[in-house]
Amino acid sequence: MRRKERFTIPGKYILFVLTVLCVGTMSLSFLTDFDGGVLNVVSGYVLIPIQRGINSAGGWMRSRVENLEDLTAVKGENELLREQIAELTLENNSMLQERYELEELRELYDLDNEYSSLDKIAANVIGKDTGNWFHMFVIDKGFNDGIHVDMNVIAGGGLVGIVTKTGPDWAQVRSIIDDMSNVSAMVLKNSDLCYVRGDLQMMTEGTMQINGLRDQGDEVEQGDKVVTSYVSAKFHKGILIGYVNEITTDANNLTKSGSLTPAVDFEHLSTVLVITDLKQQVDVDADVAEYTKAASSEDGSEDAVMTEENPDGTDGGNDTEHSDSVEPEEQ
């Protein structure tokens, strides 16, 4: 079955008709006032709304393109600002760290001057036990640097602890807040002897134990300084331990106990000073010097000469009562 042929008008005829129509319209507009009347009315109702629509669409598209360009520019600026913020944050953190280290070094410098009669060496903390507190930690100096067991360690405001173990380039330190620590101390105001014991549970409140205080004159009060005593077996005398927090009378009505706020921040230790003079060595040197002075004195007074059993002139019974508890050393 043959398909029916479609009727089509040749393109040249359509072009001819449109050309004649355009020429006729142009002639009519030129020779008459047709364009000022009818054409204006027709354009007012037909062409102008279309033109407005086209202008609106063009304006919307132009604004979208401009917004897109602005958004691209803003994104680029945002990325640049983020990079600058990251750099400034790193610089700020570095400056804060340097400021903290400078303050710590100043504290160590002041501490070094305060105990200028003792030889010291600075060391960095390189390890610690788990937990928030530095009750057992490791420093980066050992016996190759002259560090030995029982050397005192200080930092910041005062006493930190004592060296318990050493290696070639490291040493272990037990701080005074450790449960095994027990320091013979005295109240600086009246030289009354007492014990300062470590207690990690109390350190959650920022305090330590203070026990065995006589204080017969009821002179000790909150804020008084507590330092290492002259009868301490291992700690040099006069090193600041902390400040009295509160004191109550014991059940025996003879001694007092309470709490003490340590002078050192045991939550943020990074650099310490190790006193390389051992307490025993310093005591012996001082005793020899005093004995020599007493022996050479002209009056030869008996109370100026010390005995071998009691070189520091104190009561031997008190040495036992107020000596530091010593834990067996691990070899």
Tab-separated table of C-alpha atoms in Angstrom:
chain	number	residue	atom	x	y	z
A	1	MET	CA	0.000	0.000	0.000
A	2	ARG	CA	1.447	3.374	-1.050
A	3	ARG	CA	1.850	6.014	1.644
A	4	LYS	CA	-0.043	9.278	0.917
A	5	GLU	CA	2.346	12.106	0.016
A	6	ARG	CA	2.368	15.161	2.317
A	7	PHE	CA	1.707	18.593	0.837
A	8	THR	CA	4.596	21.026	1.366
A	9	ILE	CA	5.149	24.618	0.340
A	10	PRO	CA	8.560	25.314	-1.130
A	11	GLY	CA	10.756	27.495	1.025
A	12	LYS	CA	11.371	30.049	-1.679
A	13	TYR	CA	7.660	30.911	-1.749
A	14	ILE	CA	7.544	31.374	2.018
A	15	LEU	CA	10.599	33.632	1.868
A	16	PHE	CA	9.030	35.643	-0.956
A	17	VAL	CA	5.791	36.159	0.948
A	18	LEU	CA	7.634	37.276	4.114
A	19	THR	CA	9.811	39.670	2.121
A	20	VAL	CA	6.790	41.272	0.476
A	21	LEU	CA	5.096	41.529	3.875
A	22	CYS	CA	8.084	43.260	5.440
A	23	VAL	CA	8.543	45.668	2.514
A	24	GLY	CA	4.858	46.508	2.558
A	25	THR	CA	4.895	47.161	6.307
A	26	MET	CA	7.957	49.403	5.989
A	27	SER	CA	6.389	51.357	3.132
A	28	LEU	CA	3.133	51.742	5.029
A	29	SER	CA	4.994	53.033	8.097
A	30	PHE	CA	7.058	55.443	6.031
A	31	LEU	CA	4.218	56.876	3.932
A	32	THR	CA	1.495	57.011	6.595
A	33	ASP	CA	1.122	57.477	10.340
A	34	PHE	CA	0.201	53.839	10.766
A	35	ASP	CA	3.176	53.108	13.042
A	36	GLY	CA	2.259	55.952	15.400
A	37	GLY	CA	-1.228	54.718	15.889
A	38	VAL	CA	-2.154	51.123	15.309
A	39	LEU	CA	1.392	49.762	15.592
A	40	ASN	CA	1.997	51.548	18.864
A	41	VAL	CA	-1.206	50.149	20.272
A	42	VAL	CA	-0.366	46.657	19.089
A	43	SER	CA	3.209	46.897	20.413
A	44	GLY	CA	1.925	48.276	23.697
A	45	TYR	CA	-0.208	45.187	24.268
A	46	VAL	CA	2.015	42.567	22.664
A	47	LEU	CA	5.648	43.572	22.242
A	48	ILE	CA	6.277	45.617	25.402
A	49	PRO	CA	5.216	42.855	27.865
A	50	ILE	CA	7.380	40.435	25.903
A	51	GLN	CA	10.281	42.888	26.048
A	52	ARG	CA	9.795	43.363	29.773
A	53	GLY	CA	9.807	39.626	30.240
A	54	ILE	CA	12.960	39.280	28.212
A	55	ASN	CA	14.620	42.126	30.177
A	56	SER	CA	13.591	40.541	33.485
A	57	ALA	CA	14.905	37.169	32.419
A	58	GLY	CA	18.133	38.772	31.217
A	59	GLY	CA	18.496	40.728	34.463
A	60	TRP	CA	17.891	37.586	36.525
A	61	MET	CA	20.446	35.639	34.518
A	62	ARG	CA	22.952	38.497	34.817
A	63	SER	CA	22.459	38.668	38.609
A	64	ARG	CA	22.884	34.892	38.874
A	65	VAL	CA	26.107	35.059	36.909
A	66	GLU	CA	27.357	37.942	39.055
A	67	ASN	CA	26.384	36.071	42.239
A	68	LEU	CA	28.189	32.989	40.966
A	69	GLU	CA	31.296	35.037	40.271
A	70	ASP	CA	31.046	36.659	43.719
A	71	LEU	CA	30.531	33.235	45.340
A	72	THR	CA	33.605	31.873	43.584
A	73	ALA	CA	35.623	34.883	44.735
A	74	VAL	CA	34.312	34.550	48.311
A	75	LYS	CA	35.182	30.850	48.369
A	76	GLY	CA	38.700	31.659	47.259
A	77	GLU	CA	39.031	34.350	49.922
A	78	ASN	CA	37.581	31.956	52.510
A	79	GLU	CA	40.169	29.309	51.702
A	80	LEU	CA	42.916	31.927	51.916
A	81	LEU	CA	41.591	33.145	55.278
A	82	ARG	CA	41.447	29.568	56.583
A	83	GLU	CA	45.074	29.044	55.654
A	84	GLN	CA	46.014	32.326	57.348
A	85	ILE	CA	44.026	31.367	60.478
A	86	ALA	CA	45.775	27.984	60.602
A	87	GLU	CA	49.184	29.669	60.309
A	88	LEU	CA	48.299	32.262	62.961
A	89	THR	CA	46.996	29.512	65.274
A	90	LEU	CA	50.265	27.616	64.955
A	91	GLU	CA	52.246	30.799	65.585
A	92	ASN	CA	50.057	31.640	68.587
A	93	ASN	CA	50.458	28.150	70.050
A	94	SER	CA	54.194	28.353	69.524
A	95	MET	CA	54.334	31.747	71.236
A	96	LEU	CA	52.237	30.475	74.152
A	97	GLN	CA	54.533	27.462	74.503
A	98	GLU	CA	57.607	29.679	74.413
A	99	ARG	CA	56.007	31.983	76.976
A	100	TYR	CA	55.221	29.046	79.249
A	101	GLU	CA	58.761	27.698	78.897
A	102	LEU	CA	60.182	31.174	79.584
A	103	GLU	CA	58.095	31.502	82.752
A	104	GLU	CA	59.190	28.039	83.852
A	105	LEU	CA	62.847	28.869	83.200
A	106	ARG	CA	62.459	32.076	85.187
A	107	GLU	CA	61.023	30.088	88.094
A	108	LEU	CA	63.939	27.657	87.887
A	109	TYR	CA	66.371	30.574	87.736
A	110	ASP	CA	64.834	32.135	90.838
A	111	LEU	CA	64.875	28.737	92.549
A	112	ASP	CA	68.515	28.251	91.587
A	113	ASN	CA	69.376	31.608	93.157
A	114	GLU	CA	67.357	30.770	96.269
A	115	TYR	CA	69.411	27.613	96.838
A	116	SER	CA	72.639	28.967	95.406
A	117	SER	CA	74.772	27.154	97.995
A	118	LEU	CA	73.849	23.780	96.460
A	119	ASP	CA	75.067	22.451	93.114
A	120	LYS	CA	72.251	21.694	90.661
A	121	ILE	CA	71.668	20.398	87.153
A	122	ALA	CA	68.586	20.968	84.988
A	123	ALA	CA	66.689	18.037	83.475
A	124	ASN	CA	63.598	17.529	81.331
A	125	VAL	CA	60.744	15.190	82.188
A	126	ILE	CA	60.511	12.524	79.476
A	127	GLY	CA	58.059	10.029	80.973
A	128	LYS	CA	55.589	9.480	83.787
A	129	ASP	CA	53.222	6.945	85.281
A	130	THR	CA	49.596	6.891	84.188
A	131	GLY	CA	47.253	9.443	85.675
A	132	ASN	CA	47.120	13.211	85.909
A	133	TRP	CA	49.759	13.607	88.605
A	134	PHE	CA	53.540	13.384	88.327
A	135	HIS	CA	53.975	11.070	91.322
A	136	MET	CA	56.559	8.878	89.541
A	137	PHE	CA	58.378	10.204	86.481
A	138	VAL	CA	61.581	9.884	84.449
A	139	ILE	CA	64.061	12.631	83.555
A	140	ASP	CA	66.625	12.787	80.736
A	141	LYS	CA	69.736	12.856	82.952
A	142	GLY	CA	71.476	9.833	84.539
A	143	PHE	CA	74.677	8.762	86.242
A	144	ASN	CA	76.681	9.831	83.170
A	145	ASP	CA	75.582	13.363	84.094
A	146	GLY	CA	76.370	12.948	87.779
A	147	ILE	CA	72.858	11.972	88.905
A	148	HIS	CA	72.693	9.444	91.764
A	149	VAL	CA	70.054	7.859	93.972
A	150	ASP	CA	68.732	10.019	96.878
A	151	MET	CA	69.468	13.315	95.158
A	152	ASN	CA	66.781	15.925	95.807
A	153	VAL	CA	64.663	17.267	92.945
A	154	ILE	CA	63.133	20.753	92.975
A	155	ALA	CA	61.053	22.817	90.545
A	156	GLY	CA	58.751	25.812	90.434
A	157	GLY	CA	57.977	26.691	94.027
A	158	GLY	CA	60.038	24.111	95.883
A	159	LEU	CA	60.519	20.406	96.597
A	160	VAL	CA	59.423	17.881	93.968
A	161	GLY	CA	60.852	14.600	95.208
A	162	ILE	CA	63.904	12.363	95.273
A	163	VAL	CA	65.830	10.225	92.759
A	164	THR	CA	65.100	6.512	93.319
A	165	LYS	CA	66.772	4.861	90.323
A	166	THR	CA	69.338	5.867	87.696
A	167	GLY	CA	70.543	4.774	84.268
A	168	PRO	CA	73.246	6.096	81.949
A	169	ASP	CA	71.089	8.891	80.559
A	170	TRP	CA	67.905	8.709	82.646
A	171	ALA	CA	66.745	8.710	86.238
A	172	GLN	CA	63.510	7.854	88.017
A	173	VAL	CA	62.052	10.344	90.499
A	174	ARG	CA	59.485	9.689	93.211
A	175	SER	CA	57.633	12.892	94.004
A	176	ILE	CA	56.497	13.836	97.510
A	177	ILE	CA	52.838	13.317	96.544
A	178	ASP	CA	53.379	9.589	95.983
A	179	ASP	CA	51.716	7.307	98.540
A	180	MET	CA	55.150	5.875	99.471
A	181	SER	CA	56.639	9.306	100.199
A	182	ASN	CA	57.219	10.504	103.760
A	183	VAL	CA	59.255	13.671	104.342
A	184	SER	CA	60.492	14.977	107.665
A	185	ALA	CA	59.456	18.629	107.732
A	186	MET	CA	59.017	21.616	110.004
A	187	VAL	CA	56.887	24.727	110.151
A	188	LEU	CA	59.137	27.632	109.241
A	189	LYS	CA	57.488	30.005	111.709
A	190	ASN	CA	58.412	28.118	114.889
A	191	SER	CA	60.595	25.178	113.655
A	192	ASP	CA	58.105	22.639	115.012
A	193	LEU	CA	58.776	19.249	113.437
A	194	CYS	CA	56.176	17.208	111.559
A	195	TYR	CA	55.751	14.696	108.747
A	196	VAL	CA	54.480	15.421	105.238
A	197	ARG	CA	53.079	12.301	103.611
A	198	GLY	CA	52.007	11.730	100.034
A	199	ASP	CA	48.381	10.870	99.340
A	200	LEU	CA	47.184	10.595	95.741
A	201	GLN	CA	43.541	10.623	96.827
A	202	MET	CA	44.027	13.920	98.650
A	203	MET	CA	45.838	15.307	95.584
A	204	THR	CA	42.520	15.300	93.736
A	205	GLU	CA	41.759	18.243	96.021
A	206	GLY	CA	45.301	19.621	95.669
A	207	THR	CA	46.458	18.759	99.201
A	208	MET	CA	48.797	16.387	101.107
A	209	GLN	CA	48.892	14.987	104.626
A	210	ILE	CA	50.664	16.709	107.484
A	211	ASN	CA	51.048	14.657	110.691
A	212	GLY	CA	52.844	14.593	114.027
A	213	LEU	CA	52.904	18.364	114.538
A	214	ARG	CA	53.387	19.351	118.214
A	215	ASP	CA	52.568	23.088	118.081
A	216	GLN	CA	52.224	23.398	121.853
A	217	GLY	CA	51.870	27.141	121.597
A	218	ASP	CA	49.042	26.943	119.003
A	219	GLU	CA	51.038	29.196	116.720
A	220	VAL	CA	50.584	27.339	113.436
A	221	GLU	CA	47.826	28.692	111.237
A	222	GLN	CA	46.615	28.497	107.665
A	223	GLY	CA	49.137	29.745	105.103
A	224	ASP	CA	52.273	29.072	107.175
A	225	LYS	CA	55.241	27.751	105.213
A	226	VAL	CA	56.344	24.138	105.696
A	227	VAL	CA	59.939	23.266	104.729
A	228	THR	CA	62.198	20.220	104.943
A	229	SER	CA	63.626	19.826	108.436
A	230	TYR	CA	67.218	19.738	109.614
A	231	VAL	CA	66.766	16.158	110.905
A	232	SER	CA	65.676	14.775	107.522
A	233	ALA	CA	67.794	11.800	106.527
A	234	LYS	CA	67.757	12.465	102.795
A	235	PHE	CA	66.354	15.933	102.093
A	236	HIS	CA	68.341	19.138	102.457
A	237	LYS	CA	66.931	21.423	105.130
A	238	GLY	CA	64.914	24.517	104.354
A	239	ILE	CA	63.451	23.485	100.966
A	240	LEU	CA	59.881	24.727	100.677
A	241	ILE	CA	57.315	21.920	100.622
A	242	GLY	CA	54.068	23.854	100.794
A	243	TYR	CA	51.629	25.831	102.903
A	244	VAL	CA	49.438	24.766	105.808
A	245	ASN	CA	45.864	24.330	104.655
A	246	GLU	CA	44.116	23.217	107.845
A	247	ILE	CA	45.165	21.766	111.210
A	248	THR	CA	43.196	19.823	113.837
A	249	THR	CA	44.207	18.306	117.168
A	250	ASP	CA	44.679	14.531	117.212
A	251	ALA	CA	42.826	12.197	119.574
A	252	ASN	CA	45.894	11.969	121.842
A	253	ASN	CA	45.707	15.746	122.465
A	254	LEU	CA	49.485	15.868	122.000
A	255	THR	CA	49.936	16.244	118.259
A	256	LYS	CA	48.085	17.810	115.366
A	257	SER	CA	47.317	16.641	111.847
A	258	GLY	CA	45.825	18.220	108.785
A	259	SER	CA	46.450	19.047	105.175
A	260	LEU	CA	49.062	20.986	103.250
A	261	THR	CA	48.938	22.641	99.833
A	262	PRO	CA	52.157	21.787	97.910
A	263	ALA	CA	54.200	24.627	96.471
A	264	VAL	CA	54.818	22.743	93.202
A	265	ASP	CA	52.231	22.200	90.484
A	266	PHE	CA	52.391	18.402	90.225
A	267	GLU	CA	50.045	18.359	87.253
A	268	HIS	CA	52.288	20.328	84.888
A	269	LEU	CA	55.923	19.344	85.335
A	270	SER	CA	58.260	19.559	82.361
A	271	THR	CA	61.622	20.806	83.659
A	272	VAL	CA	63.223	20.228	87.066
A	273	LEU	CA	66.475	20.921	88.915
A	274	VAL	CA	68.371	18.033	90.500
A	275	ILE	CA	70.509	18.952	93.520
A	276	THR	CA	73.717	17.026	92.890
A	277	ASP	CA	74.901	17.458	96.489
A	278	LEU	CA	73.728	14.511	98.583
A	279	LYS	CA	72.356	15.354	102.028
A	280	GLN	CA	74.791	13.031	103.817
A	281	GLN	CA	77.775	14.492	101.974
A	282	VAL	CA	76.774	18.059	102.792
A	283	ASP	CA	76.179	17.180	106.446
A	284	VAL	CA	79.577	15.497	106.729
A	285	ASP	CA	81.338	18.460	105.118
A	286	ALA	CA	79.550	20.858	107.449
A	287	ASP	CA	80.362	18.717	110.487
A	288	VAL	CA	84.045	18.543	109.585
A	289	ALA	CA	84.195	22.299	109.123
A	290	GLU	CA	82.447	22.945	112.432
A	291	TYR	CA	84.586	20.383	114.267
A	292	THR	CA	87.772	21.940	112.903
A	293	LYS	CA	86.605	25.372	113.949
A	294	ALA	CA	85.701	24.150	117.429
A	295	ALA	CA	89.001	22.298	117.881
A	296	SER	CA	91.007	25.342	116.894
A	297	SER	CA	89.088	27.739	119.125
A	298	GLU	CA	90.975	29.054	122.122
A	299	ASP	CA	88.265	28.655	124.697
A	300	GLY	CA	87.780	24.960	123.878
A	301	SER	CA	84.192	25.067	125.195
A	302	GLU	CA	82.724	21.630	125.538
A	303	ASP	CA	79.427	22.454	123.874
A	304	ALA	CA	81.202	23.498	120.682
A	305	VAL	CA	82.573	19.991	120.054
A	306	MET	CA	80.306	17.393	118.470
A	307	THR	CA	80.457	13.703	119.171
A	308	GLU	CA	80.712	11.051	116.484
A	309	GLU	CA	77.432	9.480	117.532
A	310	ASN	CA	75.571	12.783	117.352
A	311	PRO	CA	77.449	15.083	114.926
A	312	ASP	CA	74.633	17.602	114.474
A	313	GLY	CA	74.105	18.165	118.178
A	314	THR	CA	70.500	16.947	118.204
A	315	ASP	CA	68.929	14.325	120.377
A	316	GLY	CA	69.461	10.885	118.855
A	317	GLY	CA	65.948	9.809	119.844
A	318	ASN	CA	64.455	12.620	117.809
A	319	ASP	CA	66.403	11.446	114.737
A	320	THR	CA	64.533	8.165	114.841
A	321	GLU	CA	61.201	9.819	115.471
A	322	HIS	CA	61.417	12.288	112.621
A	323	SER	CA	63.551	10.458	110.052
A	324	ASP	CA	62.247	9.865	106.541
A	325	SER	CA	60.796	6.437	105.812
A	326	VAL	CA	63.099	4.608	103.403
A	327	GLU	CA	61.784	2.099	100.901
A	328	PRO	CA	64.160	-0.775	99.972
A	329	GLU	CA	65.932	0.202	96.784
A	330	GLU	CA	65.488	-1.843	93.626
A	331	GLN	CA	68.874	-2.716	92.200
